[in-house]
Coordinates of C-alpha atoms in Angstrom, one line a residue:
M20 CA 90.0 117.4 85.2
S21 CA 93.1 118.3 87.0
Y22 CA 96.5 117.7 85.0
Y23 CA 97.8 118.8 82.3
V24 CA 100.0 116.9 78.8
Q25 CA 103.0 117.0 77.1
G26 CA 103.2 115.1 73.9
F27 CA 106.1 114.3 71.8
V28 CA 107.0 113.2 69.1
L29 CA 110.9 112.4 67.8
A30 CA 112.2 109.7 65.5
V31 CA 115.7 107.9 67.3
P32 CA 118.3 106.4 64.6
T33 CA 117.8 102.4 65.7
A34 CA 121.7 102.6 66.5
N35 CA 120.8 104.7 69.6
K36 CA 118.2 103.3 71.4
D37 CA 120.5 101.9 74.8
A38 CA 122.0 106.1 74.7
F39 CA 118.1 106.8 74.2
I40 CA 116.5 105.0 77.2
K41 CA 120.0 106.8 79.2
H42 CA 119.0 109.6 77.9
A43 CA 115.3 109.5 78.9
R44 CA 115.6 107.8 81.6
E45 CA 118.2 110.8 83.1
G46 CA 115.3 113.4 82.0
A47 CA 112.9 111.8 83.9
K48 CA 114.8 112.4 87.1
V49 CA 114.9 115.5 86.3
F50 CA 111.0 116.2 85.4
K51 CA 109.9 114.7 88.4
E52 CA 112.2 116.7 90.6
H53 CA 110.5 119.5 89.3
G54 CA 107.1 117.7 89.5
V55 CA 105.7 115.4 86.8
T56 CA 103.8 112.9 88.4
K57 CA 104.4 110.2 85.4
Y58 CA 106.9 110.3 82.3
V59 CA 106.5 108.1 79.6
E60 CA 108.4 107.1 76.4
C61 CA 107.6 104.6 73.8
W62 CA 109.5 103.1 71.4
G63 CA 107.6 102.2 68.0
D64 CA 106.4 99.0 67.2
D65 CA 103.3 99.3 64.5
V66 CA 103.6 102.5 63.2
P67 CA 103.0 102.8 59.5
D68 CA 103.8 104.9 56.6
G69 CA 101.1 107.2 55.2
E70 CA 100.1 108.9 52.4
V71 CA 99.0 112.0 53.4
T72 CA 100.7 112.0 57.3
S73 CA 102.2 109.8 60.0
F74 CA 104.6 110.2 62.4
P75 CA 107.1 109.0 60.8
M76 CA 105.7 111.5 57.9
A77 CA 105.6 114.4 60.6
V78 CA 109.0 113.7 62.0
K79 CA 110.7 112.7 58.7
A80 CA 111.6 109.7 59.8
K81 CA 114.4 108.1 57.6
P82 CA 114.9 104.4 56.8
D83 CA 117.4 103.9 59.5
E84 CA 115.7 105.6 62.5
T85 CA 112.8 104.6 64.5
V86 CA 109.6 106.8 66.0
V87 CA 109.2 107.7 69.4
F88 CA 106.2 109.3 70.9
S89 CA 105.9 110.2 74.7
W90 CA 104.2 112.0 77.1
M91 CA 104.5 113.5 80.5
I92 CA 101.2 113.7 82.6
W93 CA 102.1 117.4 84.9
P94 CA 99.8 118.9 87.4
S95 CA 98.5 121.9 85.7
K96 CA 99.9 123.7 82.7
A97 CA 100.6 126.3 85.8
V98 CA 103.2 124.1 87.2
M99 CA 105.0 123.7 84.1
E100 CA 105.3 126.6 83.0
A101 CA 106.4 127.6 86.4
V102 CA 109.3 125.3 86.2
M103 CA 110.5 124.6 82.8
P104 CA 112.6 128.0 83.6
K105 CA 114.1 125.8 85.5
I106 CA 114.5 122.4 84.2
M107 CA 115.8 123.8 80.8
E108 CA 118.8 125.5 83.4
D109 CA 119.8 121.7 85.2
P110 CA 123.2 120.7 84.5
R111 CA 122.0 117.3 83.9
L112 CA 120.2 118.0 81.1
E113 CA 122.6 120.3 79.1
P114 CA 124.1 118.4 76.0
A115 CA 127.6 117.7 77.1
N116 CA 126.3 115.8 80.2
N117 CA 123.4 114.3 78.6
P118 CA 123.4 114.5 74.9
M119 CA 120.4 114.2 72.9
P120 CA 121.1 110.5 70.5
F121 CA 118.8 112.5 68.1
D122 CA 117.7 115.1 66.0
G123 CA 116.6 117.2 68.2
K124 CA 115.3 119.7 65.2
R125 CA 112.9 116.9 64.0
L126 CA 110.9 116.1 67.8
I127 CA 107.5 117.5 67.6
Y128 CA 105.7 119.1 70.8
A129 CA 102.6 120.2 72.0
G130 CA 100.3 121.1 75.1
F131 CA 97.1 119.3 75.7
V132 CA 94.6 120.0 78.5
P133 CA 92.5 116.7 78.8
V134 CA 89.2 116.1 77.8
V135 CA 88.3 112.7 78.5
D136 CA 89.9 110.7 80.7
E137 CA 87.4 107.2 81.6

């Protein structure tokens, strides 16, 4: 398969849902300008607590927070690595211009190579 996936899980204060959507829409513009082919942010709807592990536990979600699951599809890992420095320097993503309405220290992310796509 000729694409690369970045996945994210984070906890957003439920009261900040509208601010998060605004933040994500601005981020989507920047990432898509730099090659992302699909940008998806999903607001938690059925995210159970676990006994051993779970999405809420992974991001230390508080009772007044909602877990968000997100992913981006890149043409390749090489494209992602090449443009990421430019994205991080984009003024539209600077906290003064587009503040994160969540605790970025509890955001988890990783890159994935697809092995099944049916």
